[in-house]
Each structure stands twice: as structure tokens, then as C-alpha cells.
mmCIF file of C-alpha atoms in Angstrom:
data_model
loop_
_atom_site.group_PDB
_atom_site.id
_atom_site.type_symbol
_atom_site.label_atom_id
_atom_site.label_comp_id
_atom_site.label_asym_id
_atom_site.label_seq_id
_atom_site.Cartn_x
_atom_site.Cartn_y
_atom_site.Cartn_z
ATOM 1 C CA ASP A 180 16.316 -14.387 4.184
ATOM 2 C CA THR A 181 12.865 -13.463 5.488
ATOM 3 C CA ALA A 182 12.231 -9.762 6.009
ATOM 4 C CA VAL A 183 9.467 -10.054 8.634
ATOM 5 C CA SER A 184 9.285 -13.353 10.393
ATOM 6 C CA GLN A 185 6.667 -14.538 12.863
ATOM 7 C CA THR A 186 6.677 -17.582 15.118
ATOM 8 C CA PRO A 187 4.832 -19.767 15.427
ATOM 9 C CA LYS A 188 2.980 -20.039 12.115
ATOM 10 C CA TYR A 189 0.186 -22.089 13.644
ATOM 11 C CA LEU A 190 -0.921 -22.083 17.270
ATOM 12 C CA VAL A 191 -3.692 -24.232 18.688
ATOM 13 C CA THR A 192 -4.470 -23.780 22.358
ATOM 14 C CA GLN A 193 -7.227 -24.160 24.885
ATOM 15 C CA MET A 194 -9.409 -21.406 26.331
ATOM 16 C CA GLY A 195 -7.915 -19.730 29.300
ATOM 17 C CA ASN A 196 -4.267 -20.287 28.307
ATOM 18 C CA ASP A 197 -1.659 -17.585 27.866
ATOM 19 C CA LYS A 198 0.312 -17.517 24.638
ATOM 20 C CA SER A 199 2.848 -15.340 22.845
ATOM 21 C CA ILE A 200 3.581 -14.663 19.217
ATOM 22 C CA LYS A 201 6.977 -13.371 18.278
ATOM 23 C CA CYS A 202 7.902 -11.064 15.396
ATOM 24 C CA GLU A 203 11.300 -9.984 14.095
ATOM 25 C CA GLN A 204 12.202 -7.772 11.144
ATOM 26 C CA ASN A 205 15.643 -7.491 9.615
ATOM 27 C CA LEU A 206 14.881 -4.477 7.391
ATOM 28 C CA GLY A 207 16.073 -1.867 9.824
ATOM 29 C CA HIS A 208 12.585 -0.342 9.989
ATOM 30 C CA ASP A 209 11.598 1.883 12.872
ATOM 31 C CA THR A 210 7.887 1.075 13.001
ATOM 32 C CA MET A 211 6.191 -2.221 13.651
ATOM 33 C CA TYR A 212 2.543 -3.239 13.727
ATOM 34 C CA TRP A 213 0.182 -6.001 14.761
ATOM 35 C CA TYR A 214 -2.870 -6.534 12.625
ATOM 36 C CA LYS A 215 -5.673 -9.038 13.210
ATOM 37 C CA GLN A 216 -7.437 -10.805 10.309
ATOM 38 C CA ASP A 217 -10.748 -12.385 11.265
ATOM 39 C CA SER A 218 -12.492 -15.313 9.686
ATOM 40 C CA LYS A 219 -14.069 -13.042 7.109
ATOM 41 C CA LYS A 220 -10.593 -11.837 6.015
ATOM 42 C CA PHE A 221 -11.153 -8.349 7.539
ATOM 43 C CA LEU A 222 -7.864 -6.779 8.624
ATOM 44 C CA LYS A 223 -7.651 -4.357 11.490
ATOM 45 C CA ILE A 224 -4.794 -2.596 13.203
ATOM 46 C CA MET A 225 -4.227 -3.526 16.812
ATOM 47 C CA PHE A 226 -0.991 -1.915 17.851
ATOM 48 C CA SER A 227 1.815 0.125 16.394
ATOM 49 C CA TYR A 228 5.282 0.816 17.801
ATOM 50 C CA ASN A 229 7.724 3.416 16.627
ATOM 51 C CA ASN A 230 11.287 3.128 17.928
ATOM 52 C CA LYS A 231 10.028 0.879 20.749
ATOM 53 C CA GLU A 232 7.254 3.327 21.798
ATOM 54 C CA LEU A 233 3.663 2.453 21.573
ATOM 55 C CA ILE A 234 1.952 4.936 19.236
ATOM 56 C CA ILE A 235 -1.292 3.190 18.342
ATOM 57 C CA ASN A 236 -3.344 1.126 20.723
ATOM 58 C CA GLU A 237 -6.723 0.344 19.249
ATOM 59 C CA THR A 238 -9.696 -0.804 21.290
ATOM 60 C CA VAL A 239 -8.197 -4.174 22.036
ATOM 61 C CA PRO A 240 -8.914 -6.106 25.224
ATOM 62 C CA ASN A 241 -6.378 -5.678 27.992
ATOM 63 C CA ARG A 242 -5.626 -9.352 27.656
ATOM 64 C CA PHE A 243 -3.505 -8.421 24.654
ATOM 65 C CA SER A 244 -0.170 -6.851 25.531
ATOM 66 C CA PRO A 245 2.488 -5.998 23.003
ATOM 67 C CA LYS A 246 6.154 -5.749 23.924
ATOM 68 C CA SER A 247 8.956 -4.282 21.912
ATOM 69 C CA PRO A 248 12.328 -5.129 23.446
ATOM 70 C CA ASP A 249 14.159 -3.366 20.580
ATOM 71 C CA LYS A 250 13.321 -1.824 17.188
ATOM 72 C CA ALA A 251 13.641 -5.169 15.433
ATOM 73 C CA HIS A 252 11.238 -7.097 17.581
ATOM 74 C CA LEU A 253 7.539 -6.789 18.501
ATOM 75 C CA ASN A 254 5.917 -9.580 20.440
ATOM 76 C CA LEU A 255 2.305 -10.062 21.230
ATOM 77 C CA HIS A 256 1.248 -11.724 24.456
ATOM 78 C CA ILE A 257 -2.317 -12.825 25.012
ATOM 79 C CA ASN A 258 -3.689 -13.795 28.394
ATOM 80 C CA SER A 259 -6.804 -15.874 29.175
ATOM 81 C CA LEU A 260 -7.426 -16.798 25.611
ATOM 82 C CA GLU A 261 -11.048 -16.839 24.421
ATOM 83 C CA LEU A 262 -12.686 -18.552 21.451
ATOM 84 C CA GLY A 263 -13.160 -15.142 19.817
ATOM 85 C CA ASP A 264 -9.450 -14.615 19.701
ATOM 86 C CA SER A 265 -9.180 -17.181 16.949
ATOM 87 C CA ALA A 266 -7.822 -15.363 13.963
ATOM 88 C CA VAL A 267 -4.721 -14.800 11.863
ATOM 89 C CA TYR A 268 -2.340 -12.268 13.438
ATOM 90 C CA PHE A 269 0.007 -10.354 11.120
ATOM 91 C CA CYS A 270 3.105 -8.535 12.068
ATOM 92 C CA ALA A 271 4.307 -5.768 9.752
ATOM 93 C CA SER A 272 7.033 -3.133 9.600
ATOM 94 C CA SER A 273 7.725 0.089 7.761
ATOM 95 C CA GLN A 274 10.331 2.806 7.761
ATOM 96 C CA GLY A 275 9.182 6.278 8.697
ATOM 97 C CA ASP A 276 5.733 7.262 7.483
ATOM 98 C CA VAL A 277 3.362 4.477 6.562
ATOM 99 C CA HIS A 278 3.172 5.808 3.001
ATOM 100 C CA THR A 279 6.320 3.872 2.520
ATOM 101 C CA GLU A 280 5.815 0.205 1.873
ATOM 102 C CA ALA A 281 4.697 -1.908 4.818
ATOM 103 C CA PHE A 282 6.188 -5.397 4.798
ATOM 104 C CA PHE A 283 4.045 -8.155 6.317
ATOM 105 C CA GLY A 284 4.957 -11.380 7.964
ATOM 106 C CA GLN A 285 3.408 -14.658 6.941
ATOM 107 C CA GLY A 286 0.921 -14.560 9.757
ATOM 108 C CA THR A 287 0.171 -16.676 12.779
ATOM 109 C CA ARG A 288 -3.061 -18.624 12.701
ATOM 110 C CA LEU A 289 -4.343 -18.850 16.248
ATOM 111 C CA THR A 290 -7.017 -21.373 16.999
ATOM 112 C CA VAL A 291 -8.595 -21.406 20.447
ATOM 113 C CA VAL A 292 -10.504 -24.555 21.340
ATOM 114 C CA ALA B 141 -13.294 8.917 9.851
ATOM 115 C CA GLN B 142 -11.616 7.346 6.890
ATOM 116 C CA SER B 143 -13.034 4.195 5.406
ATOM 117 C CA VAL B 144 -12.491 2.001 2.416
ATOM 118 C CA THR B 145 -15.153 0.225 0.403
ATOM 119 C CA GLN B 146 -14.384 -2.576 -1.978
ATOM 120 C CA LEU B 147 -17.287 -3.417 -4.219
ATOM 121 C CA GLY B 148 -17.718 -7.097 -4.783
ATOM 122 C CA SER B 149 -16.341 -9.635 -2.283
ATOM 123 C CA HIS B 150 -15.869 -12.088 -5.175
ATOM 124 C CA VAL B 151 -14.892 -11.419 -8.749
ATOM 125 C CA SER B 152 -14.548 -14.151 -11.340
ATOM 126 C CA VAL B 153 -12.901 -13.678 -14.730
ATOM 127 C CA SER B 154 -11.685 -15.900 -17.486
ATOM 128 C CA GLU B 155 -7.985 -16.255 -18.172
ATOM 129 C CA GLY B 156 -6.925 -13.529 -20.522
ATOM 130 C CA ALA B 157 -9.823 -11.226 -19.639
ATOM 131 C CA LEU B 158 -9.652 -7.815 -18.049
ATOM 132 C CA VAL B 159 -9.440 -7.621 -14.280
ATOM 133 C CA LEU B 160 -11.223 -4.721 -12.560
ATOM 134 C CA LEU B 161 -11.349 -4.573 -8.774
ATOM 135 C CA ARG B 162 -13.100 -1.562 -7.309
ATOM 136 C CA CYS B 163 -12.108 0.587 -4.352
ATOM 137 C CA ASN B 164 -13.624 3.761 -3.050
ATOM 138 C CA TYR B 165 -12.498 5.739 -0.070
ATOM 139 C CA SER B 166 -14.248 8.307 2.094
ATOM 140 C CA SER B 167 -12.081 11.125 3.239
ATOM 141 C CA SER B 168 -12.257 14.862 2.951
ATOM 142 C CA VAL B 169 -8.569 14.898 1.982
ATOM 143 C CA PRO B 170 -6.990 12.414 -0.419
ATOM 144 C CA PRO B 171 -5.207 9.802 1.594
ATOM 145 C CA TYR B 172 -2.330 7.566 0.677
ATOM 146 C CA LEU B 173 -3.752 4.596 -1.216
ATOM 147 C CA PHE B 174 -2.532 1.091 -1.505
ATOM 148 C CA TRP B 175 -3.400 -2.236 -3.077
ATOM 149 C CA TYR B 176 -2.142 -5.423 -1.381
ATOM 150 C CA VAL B 177 -2.459 -9.003 -2.538
ATOM 151 C CA GLN B 178 -2.729 -12.021 -0.268
ATOM 152 C CA TYR B 179 -2.120 -15.511 -1.652
ATOM 153 C CA PRO B 180 -3.525 -18.465 0.363
ATOM 154 C CA ASN B 181 -1.890 -18.939 3.696
ATOM 155 C CA GLN B 182 0.542 -16.127 3.116
ATOM 156 C CA GLY B 183 1.117 -12.562 4.221
ATOM 157 C CA LEU B 184 0.234 -9.439 2.304
ATOM 158 C CA GLN B 185 2.362 -8.133 -0.510
ATOM 159 C CA LEU B 186 2.217 -4.606 -1.826
ATOM 160 C CA LEU B 187 1.039 -4.401 -5.437
ATOM 161 C CA LEU B 188 1.212 -0.635 -5.818
ATOM 162 C CA LYS B 189 0.617 2.626 -4.011
ATOM 163 C CA TYR B 190 -0.425 6.222 -4.681
ATOM 164 C CA THR B 191 1.097 8.997 -2.587
ATOM 165 C CA THR B 192 1.437 12.052 -4.809
ATOM 166 C CA GLY B 193 2.155 12.869 -8.424
ATOM 167 C CA ALA B 194 0.963 10.812 -11.390
ATOM 168 C CA THR B 195 -2.498 9.489 -10.817
ATOM 169 C CA LEU B 196 -1.959 6.351 -12.857
ATOM 170 C CA VAL B 197 0.211 4.010 -10.861
ATOM 171 C CA LYS B 198 1.855 0.913 -12.221
ATOM 172 C CA GLY B 199 2.643 -1.987 -9.920
ATOM 173 C CA ILE B 200 4.001 -5.477 -9.949
ATOM 174 C CA ASN B 201 2.626 -8.384 -12.030
ATOM 175 C CA GLY B 202 1.116 -6.090 -14.629
ATOM 176 C CA PHE B 203 -1.360 -4.393 -12.321
ATOM 177 C CA GLU B 204 -2.142 -0.713 -12.362
ATOM 178 C CA ALA B 205 -4.563 1.604 -10.582
ATOM 179 C CA GLU B 206 -5.761 5.124 -11.201
ATOM 180 C CA PHE B 207 -6.477 7.632 -8.449
ATOM 181 C CA LYS B 208 -9.591 9.655 -9.314
ATOM 182 C CA LYS B 209 -10.157 12.362 -6.788
ATOM 183 C CA SER B 210 -13.533 13.395 -8.212
ATOM 184 C CA GLU B 211 -14.807 9.870 -7.809
ATOM 185 C CA THR B 212 -12.844 9.120 -4.609
ATOM 186 C CA SER B 213 -11.795 5.936 -6.280
ATOM 187 C CA PHE B 214 -8.646 3.859 -6.746
ATOM 188 C CA HIS B 215 -9.690 0.920 -8.889
ATOM 189 C CA LEU B 216 -7.220 -1.851 -9.665
ATOM 190 C CA THR B 217 -6.931 -3.188 -13.215
ATOM 191 C CA LYS B 218 -4.981 -5.686 -15.235
ATOM 192 C CA PRO B 219 -5.501 -6.046 -19.014
ATOM 193 C CA SER B 220 -5.182 -9.849 -19.118
ATOM 194 C CA ALA B 221 -5.764 -12.143 -16.203
ATOM 195 C CA HIS B 222 -3.457 -15.057 -15.467
ATOM 196 C CA MET B 223 -4.237 -18.130 -13.450
ATOM 197 C CA SER B 224 -1.571 -17.079 -10.961
ATOM 198 C CA ASP B 225 -3.544 -13.863 -10.205
ATOM 199 C CA ALA B 226 -6.117 -15.801 -8.214
ATOM 200 C CA ALA B 227 -5.838 -14.400 -4.706
ATOM 201 C CA GLU B 228 -7.454 -12.012 -2.213
ATOM 202 C CA TYR B 229 -6.913 -8.320 -2.980
ATOM 203 C CA PHE B 230 -7.093 -5.571 -0.360
ATOM 204 C CA CYS B 231 -7.397 -1.881 -0.874
ATOM 205 C CA ALA B 232 -6.028 0.218 2.009
ATOM 206 C CA VAL B 233 -5.679 3.908 2.919
ATOM 207 C CA SER B 234 -3.624 5.956 5.262
ATOM 208 C CA LEU B 235 -4.033 9.552 6.420
ATOM 209 C CA SER B 236 -0.714 9.554 8.281
ATOM 210 C CA ARG B 237 0.407 12.621 6.432
ATOM 211 C CA LEU B 238 -2.325 14.653 8.105
ATOM 212 C CA THR B 239 -3.076 12.780 11.315
ATOM 213 C CA GLY B 240 0.293 11.289 12.078
ATOM 214 C CA ARG B 241 -1.514 7.979 12.615
ATOM 215 C CA ARG B 242 0.807 5.309 11.320
ATOM 216 C CA ALA B 243 -1.560 2.549 10.334
ATOM 217 C CA LEU B 244 -3.422 1.269 7.310
ATOM 218 C CA THR B 245 -7.170 0.975 7.148
ATOM 219 C CA PHE B 246 -8.114 -1.932 4.914
ATOM 220 C CA GLY B 247 -11.165 -2.644 2.815
ATOM 221 C CA SER B 248 -12.974 -5.908 3.258
ATOM 222 C CA GLY B 249 -11.111 -7.591 0.427
ATOM 223 C CA THR B 250 -12.071 -8.997 -2.981
ATOM 224 C CA ARG B 251 -11.399 -12.616 -3.882
ATOM 225 C CA LEU B 252 -10.345 -12.915 -7.517
ATOM 226 C CA GLN B 253 -11.006 -16.171 -9.210
ATOM 227 C CA VAL B 254 -9.534 -16.858 -12.638
ATOM 228 C CA GLN B 255 -11.326 -19.497 -14.752
ATOM 229 C CA PRO B 256 -9.299 -21.408 -17.356
#
């Protein structure tokens, strides 16, 4: 039973399209995250939600909009996709402070053509 | 601002040899420190972490790391490399205890190759 699951695993789309990535965790954690891993493997935080409230919003284009319908779900919607959005997007979750273990999903590889 | 530096984007060792992956952080206050491993096309898995207490931390798969405040380092070691250790390794820090910011800052990663 997967702890943090993301769908889809692969996403290929054309420039200008709108797409969503879904994330669900069954660990009962109160904090969820979206990280972006670029082509050089560099990982950077994008958003963080705690109990459905946005607590971290890094300098990410407005085209990226996270939504947390409940504590177990954190979705990422991207409008007007650009070539530079191609990356692997990871969802993660943790309970309480981040010094507790963060569990990561398998990642969604987004390719914009 | 906190940052993490991993020296060496690629490290190659022979099977059975010592593995040493280097990580230094820059912070006026010791942060929480983590090592994660990423196998090809997979997510990140926690190897070990340092929060407080004993500075030598043991993790999964025979890895360990030592927090050295004087050197602002948290190097990852394993006495004997196995072929299955080939992966990307990330050092990460968090200052959430002081700043309340719940997010990890990652180093640039080190790819470990294990030669037969």
C-alpha cells in the first residue's frame, strides 16, 4: 500500500495546455509539499500545506496553483505550460515538524513539447 | 540563508571499498540534517537524519553520518560499497526548529557509481 502516491507518473503535453498532478498520502500526516527536480537533479521546494493551509509559497510563477481539498490530498495545477516547466515534480508529506521523516512520492515526470 | 554544499557531483568506488559522500552546510545555528537516496526513476528515501543527541547517526543499508559542528559537515559513509548502492544521494537541511519554515533545502546531489 503506497504511502504517498502521485498520478500520473508520466505526463507529456504541448505548450500552452493546462494540466494537473494529483497527490494522496495515507499516512495521516498533517503537512504536504510539492518539490520540483530539474534536469540537473536539483530539488527545490515549491509549496507546503499544513492542515490544508498554505504555509510556504516559494517564488513560483502564478501559473502554478496548489490545492488541498483535505489533509490527505495536495494537487498541483499548472496553466499555460511552458517548455521550462519540464521537470520531475515530487509530492511529499510529514507529520508535525519537518525534522520528522518526510515521505516522498514516486514523482511525476512532466515533459512539455 | 541556509545552504547545503555537496562536494563532488560524481563519486565512483569499487565494490567493497569505502564510500564517502561529503556534505557541508552554512548556518549560524546547527540545522536538522538529512541524507536521502534516490534510485533511478524513483522518489527519495530517507537514509538517516540528525536532530539532536549523538552526533554519529546510523541509517539504513549500513550507512552512517557524523555531525561535526566545528566543521559544519555531515558526511555520509559506508564501510563497504555494494552494487545496489549505486544511486543519487542528497544531503538536506532544515531550520524549521528556529524559523518555523517546514521545508527541506537540498544539496545538488552526488551520483554514486559502484564498479564491480
